[in-house]
Amino acid sequence: IGNLSDMTYRAVETLKSVDFVVAEDTRHSRILFDRYEIKTQMLSFHARSSERKAEEIIDRIAKGETAAYISDAGTPCISDPGFKLTNLAARHNPNKSLPSGRSGGGITIIPIPGPSAVTTLLSGSGFPSDKFTFLGFLPHKKGRQTILKSLVEIDHSVLFYESVHRFPKLLKELSEFVDPNRTICVGRELTKMHEEIYRGTVAQAQDHFTVENTRGEFVVMVAPSNFKI
Ligand code: SAM
């Protein structure tokens, strides 16, 4: 999610050994490739890529090539376009289970665990983390208010992603629809040079994160309603 040293040995070995790598943004992933001297051929697949492109990639794999998918940063398929590929791959293989438990024929998806912004904040928050809900990106308009209002009496931590542009507005909404005194944790630029983990009430966060000084990438965690730090 931002720090190249958080790459796992297994991930690097895999990127070196597959026939080709599918990346969300090849320019972005080039930095990673250079750091770990990965020479594998790379092609792009992003949110606006066509269904046809996904099919072409999956076709190559079905014919015997091996491929790895990397999103811009973090764990593929956590709120990024990776799902389109894994879904197609999974459908390609109609779940034929062999007695050994291995799947029969088709395409095998092998997940390689790694860092994700949501789990990174969860482990560094100091907030209850035995049970949590992750909502990804909230809808921009329809349903947004309803979701926020549903947090008022929730008994576990709730996390979501928010873009830098909407972050100040989100704090305002939390104050209005949840509670200005609700405890939150904000993870900004996690694992990067300007990493910040801010804990406080919504109102305090509004004072701290002004429109002028709000930069970077954000994960927001709303504590259970009865939790105070
Ligand atoms: N797949 C990624 C993952 O596992 O973390 C998430 C992809 S999603 C398209 C991008 C969003 O994740 C950003 O808008 C931000 O909300 C969050 N994010 C990614 N990197 C982050 C970081 N270093 N610090 C805080 N939030 C981050």
Short mmCIF file of C-alpha atoms and ligand atoms in Angstrom, two decimals:
data_model
loop_
_atom_site.label_atom_id
_atom_site.label_comp_id
_atom_site.label_asym_id
_atom_site.label_seq_id
_atom_site.Cartn_x
_atom_site.Cartn_y
_atom_site.Cartn_z
CA ILE A 1 0.00 0.00 0.00
CA GLY A 2 2.93 2.31 -0.41
CA ASN A 3 6.10 0.92 1.11
CA LEU A 4 8.03 -1.26 -1.33
CA SER A 5 9.68 -3.14 1.55
CA ASP A 6 6.32 -4.59 2.55
CA MET A 7 6.39 -6.80 -0.53
CA THR A 8 6.58 -10.47 0.47
CA TYR A 9 9.28 -12.90 -0.77
CA ARG A 10 6.54 -15.08 -2.17
CA ALA A 11 5.01 -12.22 -4.13
CA VAL A 12 8.38 -11.28 -5.67
CA GLU A 13 9.19 -14.91 -6.55
CA THR A 14 5.77 -15.28 -8.15
CA LEU A 15 6.09 -12.09 -10.21
CA LYS A 16 9.46 -13.34 -11.47
CA SER A 17 8.28 -16.82 -12.36
CA VAL A 18 4.92 -16.33 -14.12
CA ASP A 19 4.63 -15.98 -17.92
CA PHE A 20 3.10 -12.50 -17.67
CA VAL A 21 1.93 -9.97 -15.10
CA VAL A 22 -1.32 -8.02 -15.30
CA ALA A 23 -1.04 -4.66 -13.52
CA GLU A 24 -3.60 -1.98 -12.76
CA ASP A 25 -1.14 0.71 -13.86
CA THR A 26 2.05 -0.50 -15.55
CA ARG A 27 3.90 2.80 -14.95
CA HIS A 28 3.16 2.57 -11.25
CA SER A 29 4.18 -1.10 -11.05
CA ARG A 30 7.40 -0.42 -12.98
CA ILE A 31 8.83 1.14 -9.79
CA LEU A 32 8.20 -2.13 -7.96
CA PHE A 33 9.65 -4.16 -10.84
CA ASP A 34 12.82 -2.05 -10.89
CA ARG A 35 13.32 -2.33 -7.14
CA TYR A 36 13.10 -6.14 -7.21
CA GLU A 37 14.66 -6.66 -10.66
CA ILE A 38 11.56 -8.29 -12.06
CA LYS A 39 11.77 -8.62 -15.84
CA THR A 40 8.45 -10.35 -16.58
CA GLN A 41 6.29 -8.96 -19.38
CA MET A 42 3.60 -6.63 -18.01
CA LEU A 43 0.22 -5.61 -19.44
CA SER A 44 -2.45 -3.37 -17.97
CA PHE A 45 -5.95 -4.06 -16.73
CA HIS A 46 -7.77 -1.24 -14.93
CA ALA A 47 -11.28 -0.11 -13.97
CA ARG A 48 -12.08 1.11 -17.49
CA SER A 49 -10.66 -1.92 -19.32
CA SER A 50 -13.18 -3.76 -21.46
CA GLU A 51 -14.81 -7.11 -20.75
CA ARG A 52 -13.12 -8.27 -23.93
CA LYS A 53 -9.67 -7.51 -22.51
CA ALA A 54 -10.50 -9.52 -19.38
CA GLU A 55 -11.60 -12.41 -21.59
CA GLU A 56 -8.37 -12.27 -23.61
CA ILE A 57 -6.30 -12.46 -20.42
CA ILE A 58 -8.31 -15.36 -19.04
CA ASP A 59 -8.12 -17.13 -22.41
CA ARG A 60 -4.33 -17.02 -22.35
CA ILE A 61 -4.36 -18.57 -18.89
CA ALA A 62 -6.89 -21.21 -19.93
CA LYS A 63 -4.56 -22.19 -22.77
CA GLY A 64 -1.77 -22.89 -20.32
CA GLU A 65 0.07 -19.66 -19.51
CA THR A 66 0.53 -18.57 -15.91
CA ALA A 67 -0.21 -15.00 -14.85
CA ALA A 68 -0.09 -12.79 -11.77
CA TYR A 69 -2.33 -9.81 -11.10
CA ILE A 70 -1.17 -6.80 -9.07
CA SER A 71 -3.28 -3.78 -8.20
CA ASP A 72 -1.78 -0.31 -7.84
CA ALA A 73 -0.91 -0.98 -4.24
CA GLY A 74 -2.21 -3.32 -1.58
CA THR A 75 -3.96 -6.64 -1.86
CA PRO A 76 -5.66 -7.27 -5.20
CA CYS A 77 -9.45 -7.44 -5.16
CA ILE A 78 -9.89 -5.31 -2.01
CA SER A 79 -11.89 -2.43 -3.56
CA ASP A 80 -10.04 -2.53 -6.89
CA PRO A 81 -10.69 -3.91 -10.41
CA GLY A 82 -8.99 -7.27 -9.71
CA PHE A 83 -12.38 -8.78 -8.98
CA LYS A 84 -13.33 -8.64 -12.66
CA LEU A 85 -10.48 -11.00 -13.49
CA THR A 86 -10.75 -13.40 -10.57
CA ASN A 87 -14.50 -13.62 -11.10
CA LEU A 88 -14.04 -14.53 -14.73
CA ALA A 89 -11.33 -17.04 -13.80
CA ALA A 90 -13.53 -18.58 -11.11
CA ARG A 91 -16.46 -18.90 -13.51
CA HIS A 92 -14.16 -20.50 -16.02
CA ASN A 93 -13.69 -23.32 -13.59
CA PRO A 94 -17.12 -24.71 -12.71
CA ASN A 95 -16.06 -25.83 -9.27
CA LYS A 96 -15.22 -29.44 -10.00
CA SER A 97 -13.85 -30.78 -6.75
CA LEU A 98 -11.54 -33.78 -6.92
CA PRO A 99 -11.62 -36.28 -4.01
CA SER A 100 -8.25 -34.85 -2.89
CA GLY A 101 -9.91 -31.45 -2.39
CA ARG A 102 -8.04 -29.94 -5.33
CA SER A 103 -10.13 -28.35 -8.04
CA GLY A 104 -10.26 -30.19 -11.33
CA GLY A 105 -9.23 -28.55 -14.61
CA GLY A 106 -9.97 -24.95 -15.45
CA ILE A 107 -8.11 -22.08 -13.85
CA THR A 108 -6.68 -22.18 -10.35
CA ILE A 109 -6.60 -18.89 -8.45
CA ILE A 110 -3.79 -18.79 -5.89
CA PRO A 111 -4.09 -15.81 -3.52
CA ILE A 112 -0.85 -14.38 -2.19
CA PRO A 113 -1.56 -12.53 1.04
CA GLY A 114 -0.04 -9.12 1.50
CA PRO A 115 -0.60 -5.69 2.99
CA SER A 116 -3.93 -3.95 2.63
CA ALA A 117 -4.85 -0.46 3.85
CA VAL A 118 -7.89 -1.74 5.73
CA THR A 119 -6.09 -4.44 7.76
CA THR A 120 -3.10 -2.17 8.35
CA LEU A 121 -5.25 0.46 10.06
CA LEU A 122 -7.19 -2.20 11.90
CA SER A 123 -4.00 -3.60 13.47
CA GLY A 124 -2.57 -0.17 14.33
CA SER A 125 -5.71 1.53 15.56
CA GLY A 126 -5.88 0.37 19.16
CA PHE A 127 -9.63 0.11 18.63
CA PRO A 128 -11.66 -3.11 19.10
CA SER A 129 -10.72 -5.34 16.16
CA ASP A 130 -12.01 -8.78 17.11
CA LYS A 131 -15.08 -8.06 15.00
CA PHE A 132 -15.38 -5.40 12.28
CA THR A 133 -17.22 -4.38 9.14
CA PHE A 134 -15.43 -3.12 6.05
CA LEU A 135 -17.60 -1.09 3.68
CA GLY A 136 -15.07 -0.29 0.94
CA PHE A 137 -15.88 3.08 -0.68
CA LEU A 138 -19.23 4.49 0.46
CA PRO A 139 -21.66 5.35 -2.34
CA HIS A 140 -21.26 8.98 -3.38
CA LYS A 141 -24.95 9.84 -3.34
CA LYS A 142 -27.76 7.31 -3.08
CA GLY A 143 -27.68 5.34 0.16
CA ARG A 144 -24.76 7.24 1.67
CA GLN A 145 -26.77 8.95 4.40
CA THR A 146 -28.59 5.75 5.33
CA ILE A 147 -25.29 3.90 5.78
CA LEU A 148 -23.84 6.69 7.90
CA LYS A 149 -26.96 6.84 10.09
CA SER A 150 -26.76 3.07 10.62
CA LEU A 151 -23.43 3.58 12.43
CA VAL A 152 -25.04 5.49 15.33
CA GLU A 153 -25.52 2.47 17.59
CA ILE A 154 -23.21 -0.09 16.10
CA ASP A 155 -21.37 -2.40 18.56
CA HIS A 156 -18.22 -3.06 16.50
CA SER A 157 -15.66 -1.11 14.48
CA VAL A 158 -16.55 -0.05 10.92
CA LEU A 159 -13.93 0.83 8.32
CA PHE A 160 -14.12 2.39 4.90
CA TYR A 161 -12.00 4.01 2.22
CA GLU A 162 -12.42 7.64 1.24
CA SER A 163 -10.78 9.79 -1.41
CA VAL A 164 -8.85 12.87 -0.41
CA HIS A 165 -11.44 15.14 -2.11
CA ARG A 166 -14.34 13.79 -0.13
CA PHE A 167 -12.58 13.34 3.19
CA PRO A 168 -13.45 16.78 4.71
CA LYS A 169 -17.05 16.31 3.58
CA LEU A 170 -17.10 12.87 5.19
CA LEU A 171 -16.06 14.32 8.56
CA LYS A 172 -18.87 16.84 8.26
CA GLU A 173 -21.35 14.05 7.48
CA LEU A 174 -20.12 11.93 10.41
CA SER A 175 -20.68 14.90 12.68
CA GLU A 176 -24.16 15.51 11.30
CA PHE A 177 -25.50 11.96 10.85
CA VAL A 178 -23.56 10.00 13.50
CA ASP A 179 -22.20 12.10 16.39
CA PRO A 180 -19.54 14.83 16.65
CA ASN A 181 -18.29 13.07 19.83
CA ARG A 182 -17.94 9.67 18.21
CA THR A 183 -14.42 8.21 18.43
CA ILE A 184 -12.73 7.65 15.08
CA CYS A 185 -9.31 6.61 13.84
CA VAL A 186 -7.96 7.97 10.56
CA GLY A 187 -5.11 6.23 8.75
CA ARG A 188 -3.42 8.59 6.31
CA GLU A 189 -0.59 7.60 3.98
CA LEU A 190 -0.15 4.28 5.81
CA THR A 191 3.29 2.66 5.41
CA LYS A 192 4.57 5.74 3.56
CA MET A 193 6.90 8.55 4.56
CA HIS A 194 4.11 10.79 5.89
CA GLU A 195 2.17 8.06 7.67
CA GLU A 196 -0.28 9.36 10.25
CA ILE A 197 -2.67 7.51 12.54
CA TYR A 198 -5.02 10.02 14.10
CA ARG A 199 -7.31 9.09 16.99
CA GLY A 200 -9.95 11.41 18.40
CA THR A 201 -13.54 12.49 18.15
CA VAL A 202 -15.10 13.51 14.84
CA ALA A 203 -15.10 17.16 16.01
CA GLN A 204 -11.41 17.00 16.95
CA ALA A 205 -10.59 15.42 13.59
CA GLN A 206 -12.40 18.29 11.85
CA ASP A 207 -10.08 20.75 13.61
CA HIS A 208 -7.03 18.67 12.82
CA PHE A 209 -7.69 17.89 9.15
CA THR A 210 -8.41 21.21 7.53
CA VAL A 211 -9.18 21.42 3.82
CA GLU A 212 -5.76 23.04 3.31
CA ASN A 213 -3.64 20.36 5.00
CA THR A 214 -5.55 17.28 3.88
CA ARG A 215 -3.36 15.24 1.54
CA GLY A 216 -2.78 11.62 0.65
CA GLU A 217 -4.79 8.42 0.96
CA PHE A 218 -7.23 7.75 3.78
CA VAL A 219 -8.82 4.87 5.64
CA VAL A 220 -11.45 5.79 8.20
CA MET A 221 -12.40 3.67 11.19
CA VAL A 222 -15.46 4.44 13.29
CA ALA A 223 -15.24 2.92 16.77
CA PRO A 224 -18.14 1.03 18.39
CA SER A 225 -20.64 3.52 19.80
CA ASN A 226 -19.63 2.93 23.45
CA PHE A 227 -15.86 3.04 22.88
CA LYS A 228 -13.77 5.95 24.13
CA ILE A 229 -9.99 6.29 24.05
N1 SAM B 1 -6.42 -2.90 -2.85
C1 SAM B 1 -6.01 -1.81 -1.99
C2 SAM B 1 -5.69 -2.33 -0.58
O1 SAM B 1 -5.67 -3.54 -0.39
O2 SAM B 1 -5.42 -1.53 0.29
C3 SAM B 1 -7.06 -0.72 -1.97
C4 SAM B 1 -7.38 -0.14 -3.32
S1 SAM B 1 -8.52 1.17 -3.30
C5 SAM B 1 -8.72 1.43 -5.03
C6 SAM B 1 -7.58 2.59 -2.88
C7 SAM B 1 -7.99 3.20 -1.55
O3 SAM B 1 -7.38 2.47 -0.47
C8 SAM B 1 -7.52 4.63 -1.35
O4 SAM B 1 -8.43 5.56 -1.91
C9 SAM B 1 -7.49 4.75 0.17
O5 SAM B 1 -8.78 4.97 0.70
C10 SAM B 1 -7.01 3.36 0.57
N2 SAM B 1 -5.54 3.33 0.68
C11 SAM B 1 -4.67 2.77 -0.18
N3 SAM B 1 -3.41 2.96 0.24
C12 SAM B 1 -3.48 3.65 1.40
C13 SAM B 1 -2.52 4.15 2.32
N4 SAM B 1 -1.23 3.98 2.12
N5 SAM B 1 -2.97 4.81 3.42
C14 SAM B 1 -4.29 5.00 3.62
N6 SAM B 1 -5.23 4.56 2.77
C15 SAM B 1 -4.84 3.89 1.69
#
